[in-house]
């Protein structure tokens, strides 16, 4: 092979690893209260590299295929109607769908519960997922045990609710199997 032939395998991959495809959104001012599964709408695209886009701040279009490290952190207030005897549960699920929005695929899930009245509860999810170019990435939450509420904060909830993806393997064709 010539240097020109190797360029696509060496230079291009190194360029993508030094400055990988990534995005981060934060803030859930649009979500005040929920007691069923809700697709989350974000306030601010805080960081973006290599062309992540969204037409609705709910679903984010992956610009380049590969394996991504996904991470999300959410903090909510449990239902005010809690009696402290039964646990209230909140979960978060990360999904991908095809570019047309069809065919939702669950990628990662996490849940947390509490019996403490008037507390805050965080739920975190992180892990690896393969995304094809054009896939749409999004997050949902579900509150069980009554109406969950966003946490009020001086910083508009931005530090308590974030969702991100960063590409870690540009040449991956999947997660194996």
Tab-separated table of C-alpha atoms in Angstrom:
chain	number	residue	atom	x	y	z
A	1	UNK	CA	0.000	0.000	0.000
A	2	UNK	CA	1.101	3.520	-0.695
A	3	UNK	CA	1.056	6.390	1.814
A	4	UNK	CA	-1.944	7.807	-0.042
A	5	UNK	CA	-3.826	4.523	0.397
A	6	UNK	CA	-2.974	4.399	4.104
A	7	UNK	CA	-4.017	8.007	4.661
A	8	UNK	CA	-7.712	7.142	5.008
A	9	UNK	CA	-6.913	4.592	7.718
A	10	UNK	CA	-4.328	6.571	9.659
A	11	UNK	CA	-4.767	10.314	9.234
A	12	UNK	CA	-8.564	10.428	8.981
A	13	UNK	CA	-9.130	8.118	11.976
A	14	UNK	CA	-6.623	10.020	14.094
A	15	UNK	CA	-8.303	13.313	13.152
A	16	UNK	CA	-11.669	11.941	14.270
A	17	UNK	CA	-10.244	10.574	17.534
A	18	UNK	CA	-8.550	13.879	18.388
A	19	UNK	CA	-11.761	15.804	17.702
A	20	UNK	CA	-14.533	13.190	17.985
A	21	UNK	CA	-18.164	13.628	17.086
A	22	UNK	CA	-19.920	14.806	20.244
A	23	UNK	CA	-22.799	16.820	21.668
A	24	UNK	CA	-24.182	17.830	25.050
A	25	UNK	CA	-27.557	19.322	25.915
A	26	UNK	CA	-28.774	20.566	29.251
A	27	UNK	CA	-31.759	21.986	31.063
A	28	UNK	CA	-35.337	20.743	31.213
A	29	UNK	CA	-37.348	23.916	31.679
A	30	UNK	CA	-39.898	22.387	29.293
A	31	UNK	CA	-40.652	19.524	31.712
A	32	UNK	CA	-42.483	20.704	34.814
A	33	UNK	CA	-44.254	17.562	35.999
A	34	UNK	CA	-44.761	14.010	34.744
A	35	UNK	CA	-46.363	10.758	35.861
A	36	UNK	CA	-46.062	8.763	32.635
A	37	UNK	CA	-43.365	8.182	29.994
A	38	UNK	CA	-42.240	11.547	28.563
A	39	UNK	CA	-39.839	12.224	25.722
A	40	UNK	CA	-37.542	14.927	27.047
A	41	UNK	CA	-37.135	18.302	25.380
A	42	UNK	CA	-33.893	20.118	26.144
A	43	UNK	CA	-33.291	23.836	26.642
A	44	UNK	CA	-29.801	24.341	25.343
A	45	UNK	CA	-27.408	22.660	22.924
A	46	UNK	CA	-24.394	23.340	25.117
A	47	UNK	CA	-21.725	21.706	22.960
A	48	UNK	CA	-21.631	20.191	19.465
A	49	UNK	CA	-18.898	18.894	17.193
A	50	UNK	CA	-19.064	17.396	13.670
A	51	UNK	CA	-22.646	18.274	12.838
A	52	UNK	CA	-25.102	17.017	15.483
A	53	UNK	CA	-28.466	18.672	14.757
A	54	UNK	CA	-31.999	18.706	16.120
A	55	UNK	CA	-35.162	20.215	14.700
A	56	UNK	CA	-37.077	19.980	17.997
A	57	UNK	CA	-34.460	19.740	20.825
A	58	UNK	CA	-35.802	16.251	21.555
A	59	UNK	CA	-34.141	14.040	18.947
A	60	UNK	CA	-30.530	14.561	17.922
A	61	UNK	CA	-29.253	13.419	14.533
A	62	UNK	CA	-25.980	11.499	14.582
A	63	UNK	CA	-23.620	12.932	11.925
A	64	UNK	CA	-21.227	9.977	11.618
A	65	UNK	CA	-21.493	6.252	12.373
A	66	UNK	CA	-19.510	4.656	15.179
A	67	UNK	CA	-19.551	3.534	18.768
A	68	UNK	CA	-20.494	6.282	21.206
A	69	UNK	CA	-20.264	6.683	24.958
A	70	UNK	CA	-23.673	7.992	26.054
A	71	UNK	CA	-24.277	9.666	29.391
A	72	UNK	CA	-27.309	11.255	31.021
A	73	UNK	CA	-27.991	12.623	34.480
A	74	UNK	CA	-31.419	13.697	35.733
A	75	UNK	CA	-32.572	15.059	39.089
A	76	UNK	CA	-36.251	15.273	40.002
A	77	UNK	CA	-38.451	15.760	43.071
A	78	UNK	CA	-40.528	12.705	44.022
A	79	UNK	CA	-44.306	13.049	44.198
A	80	UNK	CA	-45.585	15.388	46.908
A	81	UNK	CA	-48.348	12.838	47.544
A	82	UNK	CA	-45.860	10.238	48.842
A	83	UNK	CA	-46.616	8.776	52.269
A	84	UNK	CA	-43.124	7.376	52.930
A	85	UNK	CA	-44.380	3.778	52.995
A	86	UNK	CA	-44.203	2.900	49.310
A	87	UNK	CA	-41.243	3.658	47.056
A	88	UNK	CA	-41.598	6.119	44.233
A	89	UNK	CA	-39.570	5.150	41.170
A	90	UNK	CA	-38.167	7.210	38.307
A	91	UNK	CA	-36.401	5.773	35.276
A	92	UNK	CA	-34.537	7.103	32.277
A	93	UNK	CA	-34.236	5.370	28.913
A	94	UNK	CA	-32.035	6.325	25.984
A	95	UNK	CA	-33.237	5.342	22.508
A	96	UNK	CA	-32.198	5.567	18.891
A	97	UNK	CA	-34.445	5.560	15.863
A	98	UNK	CA	-33.916	5.748	12.128
A	99	UNK	CA	-33.558	9.157	10.534
A	100	UNK	CA	-37.290	9.191	9.734
A	101	UNK	CA	-38.107	8.687	13.438
A	102	UNK	CA	-39.374	5.127	12.973
A	103	UNK	CA	-38.177	1.975	14.691
A	104	UNK	CA	-37.227	3.086	18.203
A	105	UNK	CA	-34.489	0.913	19.707
A	106	UNK	CA	-33.916	0.997	23.475
A	107	UNK	CA	-30.187	1.476	24.142
A	108	UNK	CA	-29.718	2.062	27.881
A	109	UNK	CA	-31.935	2.206	30.975
A	110	UNK	CA	-31.449	3.177	34.583
A	111	UNK	CA	-33.804	3.671	37.500
A	112	UNK	CA	-33.752	4.851	41.067
A	113	UNK	CA	-36.278	4.903	43.895
A	114	UNK	CA	-36.901	6.627	47.202
A	115	UNK	CA	-39.230	6.584	50.187
A	116	UNK	CA	-37.995	9.925	51.492
A	117	UNK	CA	-40.674	12.614	51.366
A	118	UNK	CA	-39.585	15.990	49.960
A	119	UNK	CA	-36.181	14.814	48.748
A	120	UNK	CA	-34.431	15.107	45.400
A	121	UNK	CA	-33.646	11.962	43.455
A	122	UNK	CA	-31.020	11.578	40.734
A	123	UNK	CA	-30.929	8.868	38.141
A	124	UNK	CA	-27.868	8.389	35.954
A	125	UNK	CA	-27.323	6.253	32.897
A	126	UNK	CA	-24.187	5.734	30.844
A	127	UNK	CA	-22.792	3.144	28.477
A	128	UNK	CA	-21.798	2.274	24.944
A	129	UNK	CA	-24.059	2.212	21.905
A	130	UNK	CA	-23.509	1.910	18.192
A	131	UNK	CA	-25.170	4.673	16.153
A	132	UNK	CA	-25.447	4.709	12.365
A	133	UNK	CA	-25.118	7.950	10.441
A	134	UNK	CA	-28.496	9.694	10.530
A	135	UNK	CA	-29.830	7.815	13.581
A	136	UNK	CA	-31.808	9.964	15.998
A	137	UNK	CA	-30.795	9.784	19.663
A	138	UNK	CA	-33.229	10.749	22.429
A	139	UNK	CA	-34.088	10.317	26.120
A	140	UNK	CA	-37.314	9.569	27.971
A	141	UNK	CA	-38.251	9.427	31.631
A	142	UNK	CA	-41.054	7.739	33.527
A	143	UNK	CA	-42.251	8.596	37.008
A	144	UNK	CA	-44.093	6.012	39.082
A	145	UNK	CA	-45.922	6.655	42.347
A	146	UNK	CA	-47.445	10.027	41.506
A	147	UNK	CA	-46.453	13.247	39.768
A	148	UNK	CA	-42.687	13.843	39.655
A	149	UNK	CA	-41.476	17.430	39.318
A	150	UNK	CA	-38.354	19.099	38.053
A	151	UNK	CA	-36.085	20.552	40.680
A	152	UNK	CA	-36.204	24.331	40.909
A	153	UNK	CA	-32.795	25.948	40.805
A	154	UNK	CA	-31.146	29.330	40.428
A	155	UNK	CA	-29.212	28.005	37.427
A	156	UNK	CA	-32.337	26.922	35.514
A	157	UNK	CA	-31.800	23.247	36.271
A	158	UNK	CA	-28.891	23.117	33.830
A	159	UNK	CA	-26.375	21.492	36.136
A	160	UNK	CA	-28.836	18.825	37.248
A	161	UNK	CA	-30.060	17.577	33.873
A	162	UNK	CA	-27.626	16.827	31.047
A	163	UNK	CA	-27.456	14.395	28.123
A	164	UNK	CA	-24.384	13.749	25.976
A	165	UNK	CA	-22.724	11.494	23.430
A	166	UNK	CA	-19.089	11.251	22.360
A	167	UNK	CA	-17.724	8.984	19.670
A	168	UNK	CA	-15.030	6.611	20.904
A	169	UNK	CA	-14.671	4.181	17.970
A	170	UNK	CA	-15.137	5.769	14.534
A	171	UNK	CA	-14.587	2.589	12.513
A	172	UNK	CA	-16.867	0.350	14.533
A	173	UNK	CA	-19.565	-1.473	12.609
A	174	UNK	CA	-21.456	-2.419	15.770
A	175	UNK	CA	-20.870	-3.584	19.338
A	176	UNK	CA	-20.014	-7.150	18.359
A	177	UNK	CA	-21.993	-10.269	18.726
